[in-house]
Amino acid sequence: MSEQIKSKERVSEHGEVFTNEREVNAMLDLVKDESERIESRFLEPACGNGNFVIEILRRKLHTVEEKYKRNKTDFEKYSIIALSSIYGVDILEDNAKECRNRLYDFWNKKYSSICKKEANDDCRKSAKYMINKNILFGDALTMLRNDGKPIVFAQWDLVTGNKIKRRDYRLDQLMRDDTNINKNDGQMTLDMYASKDWEYDTESKAFVPKPIKEYSLVDYWEVYDSYEE
């Protein structure tokens, strides 16, 4: 776990104080089951250099190891799913870069130790690609990237076998509050099903905006070389 501050100037200019390990674990223990579930998605809107997301990844990989350590192929696949479910935004570019590097290094250390000679560079490249899409340099308050464009996250779903489905969503659309969609006494109306802008998400059991872009199914180890953007 890193120090709580990098400099007094950063604290003064950006209010940057990193959460220490004790507080990170105390907060994650409030949602312990979800923090250990392989597929559960987490977004840290002020991720800093990664203290929260590293601990989430550690918990998820512990679950993967307990379930799949005897099958290296399954460990590889589900470690990628665990990694791909973690998202972060930070307003400082060096923090975002450090967070990406820490996530990759933590994942790769565990991946290499379990899979050993069966570990492969295509999987490593795909892990890096997903991290770069999931940990962004931007402002979670304005929901804009540093270049002024909307923050867009890729959602990665294991659909069948080894196939990954990628769908991109704008953060501002995901965060918008539509009282007519999800506050209807829990009932789904025909208007909701017919909407061009919304779809029902079975995981969250709520209506969410439809993706701004969808991609064809690809094997999880080919993610890094499968999209034209």
PDB file of C-alpha atoms in Angstrom, residues 29-172:
ATOM      1  CA  ASP A  29     -15.867  -5.490   4.094  1.00  0.00           C
ATOM      2  CA  LEU A  30     -19.224  -3.687   4.084  1.00  0.00           C
ATOM      3  CA  VAL A  31     -19.790  -5.302   0.671  1.00  0.00           C
ATOM      4  CA  LYS A  32     -17.613  -8.339   1.317  1.00  0.00           C
ATOM      5  CA  ASP A  33     -19.525 -10.831  -0.824  1.00  0.00           C
ATOM      6  CA  GLU A  34     -19.546  -8.513  -3.836  1.00  0.00           C
ATOM      7  CA  SER A  35     -15.881  -7.584  -3.427  1.00  0.00           C
ATOM      8  CA  GLU A  36     -15.003 -11.279  -3.658  1.00  0.00           C
ATOM      9  CA  ARG A  37     -17.369 -12.193  -6.496  1.00  0.00           C
ATOM     10  CA  ILE A  38     -15.480 -12.662  -9.758  1.00  0.00           C
ATOM     11  CA  GLU A  39     -17.973 -10.930 -12.078  1.00  0.00           C
ATOM     12  CA  SER A  40     -19.130  -8.050  -9.849  1.00  0.00           C
ATOM     13  CA  ARG A  41     -18.305  -4.629 -11.285  1.00  0.00           C
ATOM     14  CA  PHE A  42     -16.698  -1.832  -9.285  1.00  0.00           C
ATOM     15  CA  LEU A  43     -16.089   1.781 -10.297  1.00  0.00           C
ATOM     16  CA  GLU A  44     -13.749   3.963  -8.223  1.00  0.00           C
ATOM     17  CA  PRO A  45     -14.492   7.559  -9.347  1.00  0.00           C
ATOM     18  CA  ALA A  46     -11.343   8.967  -7.715  1.00  0.00           C
ATOM     19  CA  CYS A  47      -9.060   5.972  -7.990  1.00  0.00           C
ATOM     20  CA  GLY A  48      -5.778   7.744  -7.236  1.00  0.00           C
ATOM     21  CA  ASN A  49      -2.915   5.331  -7.777  1.00  0.00           C
ATOM     22  CA  GLY A  50      -5.099   2.320  -7.083  1.00  0.00           C
ATOM     23  CA  ASN A  51      -5.384   1.458  -3.389  1.00  0.00           C
ATOM     24  CA  PHE A  52      -9.052   0.467  -3.619  1.00  0.00           C
ATOM     25  CA  VAL A  53      -8.919  -1.265  -6.993  1.00  0.00           C
ATOM     26  CA  ILE A  54      -5.828  -3.271  -6.049  1.00  0.00           C
ATOM     27  CA  GLU A  55      -7.572  -4.634  -2.958  1.00  0.00           C
ATOM     28  CA  ILE A  56     -10.680  -5.466  -4.984  1.00  0.00           C
ATOM     29  CA  LEU A  57      -8.518  -7.320  -7.498  1.00  0.00           C
ATOM     30  CA  ARG A  58      -6.714  -9.148  -4.700  1.00  0.00           C
ATOM     31  CA  ARG A  59     -10.013 -10.384  -3.277  1.00  0.00           C
ATOM     32  CA  LYS A  60     -11.362 -11.414  -6.652  1.00  0.00           C
ATOM     33  CA  LEU A  61      -8.179 -13.276  -7.615  1.00  0.00           C
ATOM     34  CA  HIS A  62      -8.273 -15.092  -4.294  1.00  0.00           C
ATOM     35  CA  THR A  63     -11.713 -16.380  -5.289  1.00  0.00           C
ATOM     36  CA  VAL A  64     -10.438 -17.352  -8.739  1.00  0.00           C
ATOM     37  CA  GLU A  65      -7.486 -19.182  -7.220  1.00  0.00           C
ATOM     38  CA  GLU A  66      -9.644 -21.093  -4.748  1.00  0.00           C
ATOM     39  CA  LYS A  67     -12.005 -22.239  -7.504  1.00  0.00           C
ATOM     40  CA  TYR A  68      -9.700 -22.762 -10.475  1.00  0.00           C
ATOM     41  CA  LYS A  69      -6.073 -23.125  -9.413  1.00  0.00           C
ATOM     42  CA  ARG A  70      -6.027 -26.790 -10.485  1.00  0.00           C
ATOM     43  CA  ASN A  71      -7.166 -25.901 -13.998  1.00  0.00           C
ATOM     44  CA  LYS A  72      -4.767 -23.357 -15.454  1.00  0.00           C
ATOM     45  CA  THR A  73      -6.955 -22.644 -18.479  1.00  0.00           C
ATOM     46  CA  ASP A  74      -9.907 -21.770 -16.265  1.00  0.00           C
ATOM     47  CA  PHE A  75      -7.708 -19.755 -13.925  1.00  0.00           C
ATOM     48  CA  GLU A  76      -6.446 -17.697 -16.855  1.00  0.00           C
ATOM     49  CA  LYS A  77      -9.953 -17.047 -18.191  1.00  0.00           C
ATOM     50  CA  TYR A  78     -11.562 -16.106 -14.893  1.00  0.00           C
ATOM     51  CA  SER A  79      -8.612 -14.010 -13.766  1.00  0.00           C
ATOM     52  CA  ILE A  80      -9.189 -11.935 -16.916  1.00  0.00           C
ATOM     53  CA  ILE A  81     -12.901 -11.648 -16.090  1.00  0.00           C
ATOM     54  CA  ALA A  82     -12.031 -10.505 -12.563  1.00  0.00           C
ATOM     55  CA  LEU A  83      -9.604  -7.911 -13.895  1.00  0.00           C
ATOM     56  CA  SER A  84     -11.992  -6.659 -16.564  1.00  0.00           C
ATOM     57  CA  SER A  85     -14.725  -5.902 -13.994  1.00  0.00           C
ATOM     58  CA  ILE A  86     -12.721  -3.163 -12.217  1.00  0.00           C
ATOM     59  CA  TYR A  87     -12.980   0.494 -13.331  1.00  0.00           C
ATOM     60  CA  GLY A  88     -11.455   3.762 -12.217  1.00  0.00           C
ATOM     61  CA  VAL A  89     -11.142   7.446 -13.074  1.00  0.00           C
ATOM     62  CA  ASP A  90      -8.649   9.966 -11.771  1.00  0.00           C
ATOM     63  CA  ILE A  91      -8.207  13.651 -12.471  1.00  0.00           C
ATOM     64  CA  LEU A  92      -4.400  13.374 -12.409  1.00  0.00           C
ATOM     65  CA  GLU A  93      -2.707  11.613 -15.300  1.00  0.00           C
ATOM     66  CA  ASP A  94       0.215  10.221 -13.322  1.00  0.00           C
ATOM     67  CA  ASN A  95      -2.213   8.592 -10.884  1.00  0.00           C
ATOM     68  CA  ALA A  96      -4.153   6.930 -13.696  1.00  0.00           C
ATOM     69  CA  LYS A  97      -0.935   5.586 -15.226  1.00  0.00           C
ATOM     70  CA  GLU A  98       0.363   4.326 -11.883  1.00  0.00           C
ATOM     71  CA  CYS A  99      -2.988   2.693 -11.161  1.00  0.00           C
ATOM     72  CA  ARG A 100      -2.918   0.861 -14.499  1.00  0.00           C
ATOM     73  CA  ASN A 101       0.629  -0.330 -13.880  1.00  0.00           C
ATOM     74  CA  ARG A 102      -0.152  -1.528 -10.364  1.00  0.00           C
ATOM     75  CA  LEU A 103      -3.225  -3.437 -11.517  1.00  0.00           C
ATOM     76  CA  TYR A 104      -1.330  -5.124 -14.332  1.00  0.00           C
ATOM     77  CA  ASP A 105       1.678  -5.992 -12.175  1.00  0.00           C
ATOM     78  CA  PHE A 106      -0.529  -7.443  -9.436  1.00  0.00           C
ATOM     79  CA  TRP A 107      -2.565  -9.500 -11.893  1.00  0.00           C
ATOM     80  CA  ASN A 108       0.484 -10.662 -13.861  1.00  0.00           C
ATOM     81  CA  LYS A 109       2.354 -11.770 -10.738  1.00  0.00           C
ATOM     82  CA  LYS A 110      -0.545 -14.008  -9.727  1.00  0.00           C
ATOM     83  CA  TYR A 111      -1.173 -15.185 -13.298  1.00  0.00           C
ATOM     84  CA  SER A 112       2.498 -16.098 -13.805  1.00  0.00           C
ATOM     85  CA  SER A 113       2.739 -17.892 -10.475  1.00  0.00           C
ATOM     86  CA  ILE A 114      -0.319 -20.056 -11.129  1.00  0.00           C
ATOM     87  CA  CYS A 115      -0.032 -20.714 -14.864  1.00  0.00           C
ATOM     88  CA  LYS A 116       3.775 -20.794 -15.013  1.00  0.00           C
ATOM     89  CA  LYS A 117       4.911 -22.122 -18.435  1.00  0.00           C
ATOM     90  CA  GLU A 118       1.339 -22.099 -19.723  1.00  0.00           C
ATOM     91  CA  ALA A 119       1.087 -18.323 -19.254  1.00  0.00           C
ATOM     92  CA  ASN A 120       1.144 -16.554 -22.607  1.00  0.00           C
ATOM     93  CA  ASP A 121       1.831 -13.080 -23.928  1.00  0.00           C
ATOM     94  CA  ASP A 122      -1.446 -12.770 -25.855  1.00  0.00           C
ATOM     95  CA  CYS A 123      -3.334 -13.034 -22.583  1.00  0.00           C
ATOM     96  CA  ARG A 124      -0.995 -10.485 -21.003  1.00  0.00           C
ATOM     97  CA  LYS A 125      -1.530  -8.065 -23.900  1.00  0.00           C
ATOM     98  CA  SER A 126      -5.287  -8.447 -23.585  1.00  0.00           C
ATOM     99  CA  ALA A 127      -5.082  -7.787 -19.845  1.00  0.00           C
ATOM    100  CA  LYS A 128      -3.185  -4.541 -20.518  1.00  0.00           C
ATOM    101  CA  TYR A 129      -5.680  -3.536 -23.204  1.00  0.00           C
ATOM    102  CA  MET A 130      -8.632  -3.989 -20.839  1.00  0.00           C
ATOM    103  CA  ILE A 131      -6.910  -2.061 -18.049  1.00  0.00           C
ATOM    104  CA  ASN A 132      -6.241   0.838 -20.425  1.00  0.00           C
ATOM    105  CA  LYS A 133      -9.943   0.919 -21.312  1.00  0.00           C
ATOM    106  CA  ASN A 134     -11.074   0.605 -17.693  1.00  0.00           C
ATOM    107  CA  ILE A 135      -8.767   3.041 -15.864  1.00  0.00           C
ATOM    108  CA  LEU A 136      -9.112   6.508 -17.366  1.00  0.00           C
ATOM    109  CA  PHE A 137      -7.657   9.981 -16.989  1.00  0.00           C
ATOM    110  CA  GLY A 138     -10.617  12.296 -16.500  1.00  0.00           C
ATOM    111  CA  ASP A 139     -13.018  13.994 -14.116  1.00  0.00           C
ATOM    112  CA  ALA A 140     -15.764  11.835 -12.622  1.00  0.00           C
ATOM    113  CA  LEU A 141     -17.684  14.960 -11.547  1.00  0.00           C
ATOM    114  CA  THR A 142     -18.024  16.379 -15.061  1.00  0.00           C
ATOM    115  CA  MET A 143     -17.877  12.840 -16.521  1.00  0.00           C
ATOM    116  CA  LEU A 144     -15.452  14.093 -19.162  1.00  0.00           C
ATOM    117  CA  ARG A 145     -12.003  12.864 -20.157  1.00  0.00           C
ATOM    118  CA  ASN A 146      -9.014  15.193 -20.128  1.00  0.00           C
ATOM    119  CA  ASP A 147      -9.610  15.940 -23.817  1.00  0.00           C
ATOM    120  CA  GLY A 148     -13.174  17.128 -23.119  1.00  0.00           C
ATOM    121  CA  LYS A 149     -14.834  14.044 -24.584  1.00  0.00           C
ATOM    122  CA  PRO A 150     -17.350  11.992 -22.567  1.00  0.00           C
ATOM    123  CA  ILE A 151     -15.935   9.221 -20.406  1.00  0.00           C
ATOM    124  CA  VAL A 152     -16.697   5.918 -22.113  1.00  0.00           C
ATOM    125  CA  PHE A 153     -16.207   2.566 -20.425  1.00  0.00           C
ATOM    126  CA  ALA A 154     -16.112  -0.847 -22.067  1.00  0.00           C
ATOM    127  CA  GLN A 155     -18.191  -3.561 -20.464  1.00  0.00           C
ATOM    128  CA  TRP A 156     -16.701  -7.027 -20.895  1.00  0.00           C
ATOM    129  CA  ASP A 157     -19.002 -10.053 -20.584  1.00  0.00           C
ATOM    130  CA  LEU A 158     -18.050 -13.712 -20.788  1.00  0.00           C
ATOM    131  CA  VAL A 159     -20.865 -14.940 -23.036  1.00  0.00           C
ATOM    132  CA  THR A 160     -20.075 -18.528 -23.929  1.00  0.00           C
ATOM    133  CA  GLY A 161     -16.991 -20.696 -23.652  1.00  0.00           C
ATOM    134  CA  ASN A 162     -14.020 -18.385 -24.117  1.00  0.00           C
ATOM    135  CA  LYS A 163     -15.925 -15.658 -25.956  1.00  0.00           C
ATOM    136  CA  ILE A 164     -15.988 -12.085 -24.684  1.00  0.00           C
ATOM    137  CA  LYS A 165     -18.642  -9.552 -25.647  1.00  0.00           C
ATOM    138  CA  ARG A 166     -17.614  -5.904 -25.495  1.00  0.00           C
ATOM    139  CA  ARG A 167     -20.179  -3.116 -25.253  1.00  0.00           C
ATOM    140  CA  ASP A 168     -19.273   0.557 -24.718  1.00  0.00           C
ATOM    141  CA  TYR A 169     -21.269   2.922 -22.500  1.00  0.00           C
ATOM    142  CA  ARG A 170     -21.030   6.628 -21.761  1.00  0.00           C
ATOM    143  CA  LEU A 171     -20.639   7.261 -18.047  1.00  0.00           C
ATOM    144  CA  ASP A 172     -22.961  10.280 -18.065  1.00  0.00           C
TER     145      ASP A 172
END
